[in-house]
Amino acid sequence: MGELNFLYSVSDVAFVGGSLVDHGGQNLLEPASLGLPLSSGKSLRNFQEIADELQESKALFLIEEQKELSDFFIDMISKPKKSARIGKASAKVFEKNRGVLIKINQSLNKHLSKLLS
């Protein structure tokens, strides 16, 4: 996460890899945490729920070929208001999902302690 997070932090837009081939994609929440407009390929099974939520929020653009990626980057860089609006949408999805693992852990611990006592 260190190097990618640094690169995202100095970027205006993000392409999240591992998604143009059948790899399942990488973590979409890392660049979303920085309020970046997101693009990705369609192979997102590793993060499908978040991908769906980002798409519903119009914060994630799925691409299939190189031309679509360059078009997305040019569009975001040349239209700062649009880019900012999309970035805010991605940050909102991140905030909504912040701490989900902690909440799941707390719920599991509560139920497990009831079962074990």
Short mmCIF file of C-alpha atoms in Angstrom, two decimals:
data_model
loop_
_atom_site.label_atom_id
_atom_site.label_comp_id
_atom_site.label_asym_id
_atom_site.label_seq_id
_atom_site.Cartn_x
_atom_site.Cartn_y
_atom_site.Cartn_z
CA MET A 1 0.00 0.00 0.00
CA GLY A 2 2.89 2.41 0.65
CA GLU A 3 4.08 3.13 -2.88
CA LEU A 4 0.65 3.12 -4.48
CA ASN A 5 -0.77 5.32 -1.76
CA PHE A 6 2.03 7.82 -2.35
CA LEU A 7 1.38 7.80 -6.09
CA TYR A 8 -2.35 8.24 -5.55
CA SER A 9 -1.65 11.15 -3.18
CA VAL A 10 0.12 13.11 -5.93
CA SER A 11 -2.42 12.22 -8.63
CA ASP A 12 -5.52 13.92 -9.98
CA VAL A 13 -7.10 10.72 -11.27
CA ALA A 14 -6.57 6.98 -10.73
CA PHE A 15 -6.59 3.82 -12.77
CA VAL A 16 -6.84 0.78 -10.48
CA GLY A 17 -4.97 -2.14 -11.99
CA GLY A 18 -5.30 -5.90 -12.01
CA SER A 19 -8.64 -5.41 -13.68
CA LEU A 20 -8.04 -5.48 -17.44
CA VAL A 21 -7.16 -9.16 -17.24
CA ASP A 22 -8.93 -11.85 -15.22
CA HIS A 23 -7.08 -11.02 -12.01
CA GLY A 24 -9.98 -9.64 -9.97
CA GLY A 25 -8.77 -6.08 -9.48
CA GLN A 26 -6.99 -4.20 -6.73
CA ASN A 27 -8.30 -2.18 -3.79
CA LEU A 28 -10.57 0.59 -5.06
CA LEU A 29 -10.90 2.22 -1.64
CA GLU A 30 -7.26 3.36 -1.50
CA PRO A 31 -7.64 6.02 -4.23
CA ALA A 32 -11.25 6.67 -3.17
CA SER A 33 -9.96 7.63 0.28
CA LEU A 34 -8.15 10.52 -1.41
CA GLY A 35 -11.20 11.65 -3.36
CA LEU A 36 -9.89 10.69 -6.78
CA PRO A 37 -12.03 9.99 -9.84
CA LEU A 38 -11.57 6.27 -10.49
CA SER A 39 -11.21 4.12 -13.56
CA SER A 40 -10.71 0.38 -13.76
CA GLY A 41 -11.07 -2.60 -16.02
CA LYS A 42 -14.07 -4.89 -15.63
CA SER A 43 -12.42 -7.75 -13.70
CA LEU A 44 -13.31 -6.63 -10.17
CA ARG A 45 -14.49 -9.80 -8.43
CA ASN A 46 -12.09 -9.24 -5.49
CA PHE A 47 -13.83 -5.93 -4.71
CA GLN A 48 -17.19 -6.38 -6.44
CA GLU A 49 -19.44 -4.86 -3.76
CA ILE A 50 -17.33 -1.71 -3.50
CA ALA A 51 -17.05 -1.54 -7.31
CA ASP A 52 -20.84 -1.73 -7.60
CA GLU A 53 -21.28 0.97 -4.98
CA LEU A 54 -18.73 3.23 -6.68
CA GLN A 55 -20.43 2.71 -10.04
CA GLU A 56 -23.86 3.49 -8.58
CA SER A 57 -22.37 6.71 -7.19
CA LYS A 58 -20.93 7.55 -10.62
CA ALA A 59 -17.43 7.53 -9.10
CA LEU A 60 -15.99 4.58 -11.05
CA PHE A 61 -15.66 4.33 -14.82
CA LEU A 62 -15.08 0.90 -16.31
CA ILE A 63 -12.89 0.64 -19.37
CA GLU A 64 -12.07 -2.13 -21.80
CA GLU A 65 -9.34 -0.67 -23.99
CA GLN A 66 -6.48 1.81 -23.88
CA LYS A 67 -8.32 4.54 -25.82
CA GLU A 68 -11.08 4.64 -23.20
CA LEU A 69 -8.47 5.07 -20.47
CA SER A 70 -6.75 7.98 -22.21
CA ASP A 71 -10.15 9.55 -22.96
CA PHE A 72 -11.09 9.26 -19.27
CA PHE A 73 -7.82 10.87 -18.13
CA ILE A 74 -8.12 13.71 -20.65
CA ASP A 75 -11.76 14.28 -19.68
CA MET A 76 -10.95 14.46 -15.96
CA ILE A 77 -7.93 16.72 -16.42
CA SER A 78 -9.67 19.09 -18.85
CA LYS A 79 -12.88 19.36 -16.78
CA PRO A 80 -11.84 20.15 -13.19
CA LYS A 81 -15.40 20.74 -11.92
CA LYS A 82 -16.53 17.37 -13.26
CA SER A 83 -13.42 15.72 -11.83
CA ALA A 84 -14.03 17.32 -8.42
CA ARG A 85 -17.67 16.17 -8.41
CA ILE A 86 -16.65 12.59 -9.25
CA GLY A 87 -13.83 12.70 -6.69
CA LYS A 88 -16.29 13.80 -3.99
CA ALA A 89 -18.51 10.87 -4.91
CA SER A 90 -15.61 8.41 -4.49
CA ALA A 91 -14.64 9.96 -1.14
CA LYS A 92 -18.26 9.65 0.02
CA VAL A 93 -18.27 5.92 -0.77
CA PHE A 94 -14.99 5.55 1.13
CA GLU A 95 -16.40 7.37 4.18
CA LYS A 96 -19.52 5.21 4.13
CA ASN A 97 -17.35 2.08 4.22
CA ARG A 98 -14.75 3.33 6.69
CA GLY A 99 -14.37 0.98 9.65
CA VAL A 100 -16.49 -1.81 8.18
CA LEU A 101 -14.01 -4.51 9.23
CA ILE A 102 -14.00 -3.23 12.80
CA LYS A 103 -17.81 -3.30 12.91
CA ILE A 104 -17.89 -6.84 11.51
CA ASN A 105 -15.26 -7.95 14.05
CA GLN A 106 -17.22 -6.42 16.94
CA SER A 107 -20.42 -8.11 15.81
CA LEU A 108 -18.69 -11.49 15.44
CA ASN A 109 -17.04 -11.18 18.86
CA LYS A 110 -20.39 -10.35 20.44
CA HIS A 111 -22.06 -13.41 18.93
CA LEU A 112 -19.11 -15.72 19.59
CA SER A 113 -18.91 -14.70 23.24
CA LYS A 114 -22.62 -15.55 23.63
CA LEU A 115 -22.03 -18.95 22.06
CA LEU A 116 -18.99 -19.68 24.20
CA SER A 117 -20.47 -18.61 27.54
#
